[in-house]
Amino acid sequence: MSLLLRLVATVALALPLAACAGAPAEEVGDAQVFVPDAAPDDGTPTGRSACDLVVAGIEAFNRGELVETVARFEKAVPLAEAEDEAAGTQASADLLEAVEYYAELPADEYLAASAGSPDFARYQAITLGLCGSGEPQVPGQPDDEGGVQA
């Protein structure tokens, strides 16, 4: 398993994934990510945030379900757009950019991109930072359990 896949799997399994669910506005690290009062009328489940679908996409990726990964990120795009429009912050713009990248990445290119694409790595840090731990994961830095991040 590649180093990147281990990192994603570890982060997805080890972190409380409720960081992005619940309130209309949530603090994530130093940033505040807003959840719109009403979901866009596009068939996306009501009451879900972009981070909910990002986490679902990460979980699908960890299971090797790449088509499902893309589908989750595609569904997250309108929510991330609404959240960015409501918040207007750099964090919300970054999350929207990352969600769009993963939604547009063909399923058959995910593994190659995860192994060596600088864009994949940059957007991974954004999605994990805003929707996972609240802190971007930096390879080689100590983690919360006293170990070193992969």
mmCIF file of C-alpha atoms in Angstrom:
data_model
loop_
_atom_site.group_PDB
_atom_site.id
_atom_site.type_symbol
_atom_site.label_atom_id
_atom_site.label_comp_id
_atom_site.label_asym_id
_atom_site.label_seq_id
_atom_site.Cartn_x
_atom_site.Cartn_y
_atom_site.Cartn_z
ATOM 1 C CA MET A 1 0.000 0.000 0.000
ATOM 2 C CA SER A 2 1.446 3.354 -0.920
ATOM 3 C CA LEU A 3 2.423 5.826 1.723
ATOM 4 C CA LEU A 4 -0.360 8.162 0.638
ATOM 5 C CA LEU A 5 -3.015 5.447 0.855
ATOM 6 C CA ARG A 6 -1.830 4.531 4.350
ATOM 7 C CA LEU A 7 -2.050 8.184 5.363
ATOM 8 C CA VAL A 8 -5.557 8.527 3.999
ATOM 9 C CA ALA A 9 -6.654 5.247 5.601
ATOM 10 C CA THR A 10 -5.130 6.165 8.957
ATOM 11 C CA VAL A 11 -6.651 9.621 8.978
ATOM 12 C CA ALA A 12 -10.059 8.383 7.846
ATOM 13 C CA LEU A 13 -10.175 5.673 10.516
ATOM 14 C CA ALA A 14 -8.482 7.474 13.385
ATOM 15 C CA LEU A 15 -10.228 10.821 13.391
ATOM 16 C CA PRO A 16 -13.652 11.722 14.627
ATOM 17 C CA LEU A 17 -15.379 12.526 11.383
ATOM 18 C CA ALA A 18 -18.090 14.620 12.950
ATOM 19 C CA ALA A 19 -15.983 17.792 12.652
ATOM 20 C CA CYS A 20 -18.034 19.043 9.717
ATOM 21 C CA ALA A 21 -21.528 17.893 10.701
ATOM 22 C CA GLY A 22 -24.212 19.630 12.663
ATOM 23 C CA ALA A 23 -24.313 23.375 13.121
ATOM 24 C CA PRO A 24 -24.900 26.062 10.499
ATOM 25 C CA ALA A 25 -21.411 27.459 11.122
ATOM 26 C CA GLU A 26 -18.573 25.413 12.495
ATOM 27 C CA GLU A 27 -15.058 26.218 13.500
ATOM 28 C CA VAL A 28 -12.506 23.881 11.987
ATOM 29 C CA GLY A 29 -9.044 24.693 13.256
ATOM 30 C CA ASP A 30 -8.628 28.449 12.784
ATOM 31 C CA ALA A 31 -11.137 28.541 9.924
ATOM 32 C CA GLN A 32 -14.890 28.676 10.032
ATOM 33 C CA VAL A 33 -16.804 26.641 7.465
ATOM 34 C CA PHE A 34 -20.461 27.468 6.938
ATOM 35 C CA VAL A 35 -23.207 24.997 6.218
ATOM 36 C CA PRO A 36 -26.089 26.566 4.271
ATOM 37 C CA ASP A 37 -29.525 26.698 5.911
ATOM 38 C CA ALA A 38 -31.062 24.915 2.915
ATOM 39 C CA ALA A 39 -29.434 22.448 0.562
ATOM 40 C CA PRO A 40 -29.470 23.299 -3.139
ATOM 41 C CA ASP A 41 -32.376 21.777 -5.063
ATOM 42 C CA ASP A 42 -30.286 19.211 -6.934
ATOM 43 C CA GLY A 43 -31.331 15.966 -5.311
ATOM 44 C CA THR A 44 -28.567 16.182 -2.701
ATOM 45 C CA PRO A 45 -29.771 14.973 0.706
ATOM 46 C CA THR A 46 -31.031 17.802 2.906
ATOM 47 C CA GLY A 47 -29.079 18.516 6.047
ATOM 48 C CA ARG A 48 -25.718 17.360 4.718
ATOM 49 C CA SER A 49 -22.633 19.504 4.372
ATOM 50 C CA ALA A 50 -19.920 19.363 1.759
ATOM 51 C CA CYS A 51 -17.678 17.870 4.439
ATOM 52 C CA ASP A 52 -20.149 15.039 5.025
ATOM 53 C CA LEU A 53 -19.811 14.061 1.379
ATOM 54 C CA VAL A 54 -16.043 14.667 1.345
ATOM 55 C CA VAL A 55 -15.679 12.245 4.260
ATOM 56 C CA ALA A 56 -17.906 9.734 2.436
ATOM 57 C CA GLY A 57 -15.712 10.156 -0.653
ATOM 58 C CA ILE A 58 -12.545 9.575 1.368
ATOM 59 C CA GLU A 59 -14.071 6.462 2.920
ATOM 60 C CA ALA A 60 -15.046 5.158 -0.535
ATOM 61 C CA PHE A 61 -11.489 5.803 -1.755
ATOM 62 C CA ASN A 62 -10.096 3.884 1.223
ATOM 63 C CA ARG A 63 -12.318 0.935 0.297
ATOM 64 C CA GLY A 64 -11.070 1.087 -3.302
ATOM 65 C CA GLU A 65 -14.493 2.154 -4.612
ATOM 66 C CA LEU A 66 -13.211 4.788 -7.018
ATOM 67 C CA VAL A 67 -16.438 5.295 -8.994
ATOM 68 C CA GLU A 68 -18.260 5.885 -5.694
ATOM 69 C CA THR A 69 -15.473 8.274 -4.656
ATOM 70 C CA VAL A 70 -16.069 10.427 -7.726
ATOM 71 C CA ALA A 71 -19.855 10.276 -7.207
ATOM 72 C CA ARG A 72 -19.542 11.531 -3.616
ATOM 73 C CA PHE A 73 -17.336 14.436 -4.672
ATOM 74 C CA GLU A 74 -19.693 15.283 -7.556
ATOM 75 C CA LYS A 75 -22.569 15.497 -5.056
ATOM 76 C CA ALA A 76 -20.407 17.662 -2.776
ATOM 77 C CA VAL A 77 -19.784 20.317 -5.459
ATOM 78 C CA PRO A 78 -23.133 22.176 -5.156
ATOM 79 C CA LEU A 79 -22.917 22.073 -1.369
ATOM 80 C CA ALA A 80 -19.351 23.421 -1.412
ATOM 81 C CA GLU A 81 -20.486 26.151 -3.827
ATOM 82 C CA ALA A 82 -23.314 27.164 -1.490
ATOM 83 C CA GLU A 83 -21.030 27.066 1.541
ATOM 84 C CA ASP A 84 -18.437 29.205 -0.254
ATOM 85 C CA GLU A 85 -21.098 31.693 -1.317
ATOM 86 C CA ALA A 86 -22.377 31.933 2.272
ATOM 87 C CA ALA A 87 -18.966 32.103 3.956
ATOM 88 C CA GLY A 88 -16.813 33.892 1.401
ATOM 89 C CA THR A 89 -13.642 32.808 3.206
ATOM 90 C CA GLN A 90 -10.362 31.500 1.843
ATOM 91 C CA ALA A 91 -11.066 28.182 3.572
ATOM 92 C CA SER A 92 -14.443 27.804 1.858
ATOM 93 C CA ALA A 93 -12.909 28.733 -1.514
ATOM 94 C CA ASP A 94 -10.099 26.223 -0.972
ATOM 95 C CA LEU A 95 -12.569 23.484 -0.067
ATOM 96 C CA LEU A 96 -14.635 24.224 -3.181
ATOM 97 C CA GLU A 97 -11.515 24.055 -5.362
ATOM 98 C CA ALA A 98 -10.481 20.730 -3.815
ATOM 99 C CA VAL A 99 -13.968 19.229 -4.150
ATOM 100 C CA GLU A 100 -14.133 20.285 -7.808
ATOM 101 C CA TYR A 101 -10.708 18.730 -8.454
ATOM 102 C CA TYR A 102 -11.719 15.369 -6.981
ATOM 103 C CA ALA A 103 -15.130 15.453 -8.709
ATOM 104 C CA GLU A 104 -13.493 16.040 -12.102
ATOM 105 C CA LEU A 105 -10.698 13.466 -11.657
ATOM 106 C CA PRO A 106 -11.643 10.324 -13.615
ATOM 107 C CA ALA A 107 -12.009 7.259 -11.376
ATOM 108 C CA ASP A 108 -9.398 5.348 -13.368
ATOM 109 C CA GLU A 109 -6.819 8.086 -12.660
ATOM 110 C CA TYR A 110 -7.278 8.278 -8.871
ATOM 111 C CA LEU A 111 -4.610 5.742 -7.892
ATOM 112 C CA ALA A 112 -1.927 7.203 -10.157
ATOM 113 C CA ALA A 113 -2.779 10.730 -9.002
ATOM 114 C CA SER A 114 -2.710 9.699 -5.335
ATOM 115 C CA ALA A 115 0.743 8.205 -5.829
ATOM 116 C CA GLY A 116 2.435 11.207 -7.371
ATOM 117 C CA SER A 117 0.327 14.241 -8.248
ATOM 118 C CA PRO A 118 1.237 17.447 -6.390
ATOM 119 C CA ASP A 119 -2.334 18.674 -6.979
ATOM 120 C CA PHE A 120 -3.780 15.511 -5.409
ATOM 121 C CA ALA A 121 -1.517 15.964 -2.370
ATOM 122 C CA ARG A 122 -2.368 19.663 -2.010
ATOM 123 C CA TYR A 123 -6.118 19.048 -2.232
ATOM 124 C CA GLN A 124 -5.794 16.096 0.131
ATOM 125 C CA ALA A 125 -4.257 18.399 2.750
ATOM 126 C CA ILE A 126 -7.142 20.833 2.253
ATOM 127 C CA THR A 127 -9.917 18.231 2.511
ATOM 128 C CA LEU A 128 -8.349 16.457 5.483
ATOM 129 C CA GLY A 129 -7.551 19.763 7.143
ATOM 130 C CA LEU A 130 -11.041 21.205 6.761
ATOM 131 C CA CYS A 131 -13.160 18.064 6.954
ATOM 132 C CA GLY A 132 -10.998 15.598 8.878
ATOM 133 C CA SER A 133 -8.786 16.511 11.783
ATOM 134 C CA GLY A 134 -9.122 20.269 11.547
ATOM 135 C CA GLU A 135 -5.395 20.447 10.891
ATOM 136 C CA PRO A 136 -3.650 19.795 7.572
ATOM 137 C CA GLN A 137 -1.610 16.606 7.635
ATOM 138 C CA VAL A 138 2.070 17.314 7.038
ATOM 139 C CA PRO A 139 4.284 14.293 6.257
ATOM 140 C CA GLY A 140 7.122 13.871 8.734
ATOM 141 C CA GLN A 141 5.449 15.960 11.448
ATOM 142 C CA PRO A 142 4.438 14.516 14.831
ATOM 143 C CA ASP A 143 0.836 13.375 15.069
ATOM 144 C CA ASP A 144 -1.485 13.615 18.073
ATOM 145 C CA GLU A 145 -0.542 10.122 19.280
ATOM 146 C CA GLY A 146 3.184 10.900 19.561
ATOM 147 C CA GLY A 147 4.085 9.172 16.286
ATOM 148 C CA VAL A 148 5.083 10.659 12.978
ATOM 149 C CA GLN A 149 2.616 11.225 10.152
ATOM 150 C CA ALA A 150 3.263 9.054 7.109
#
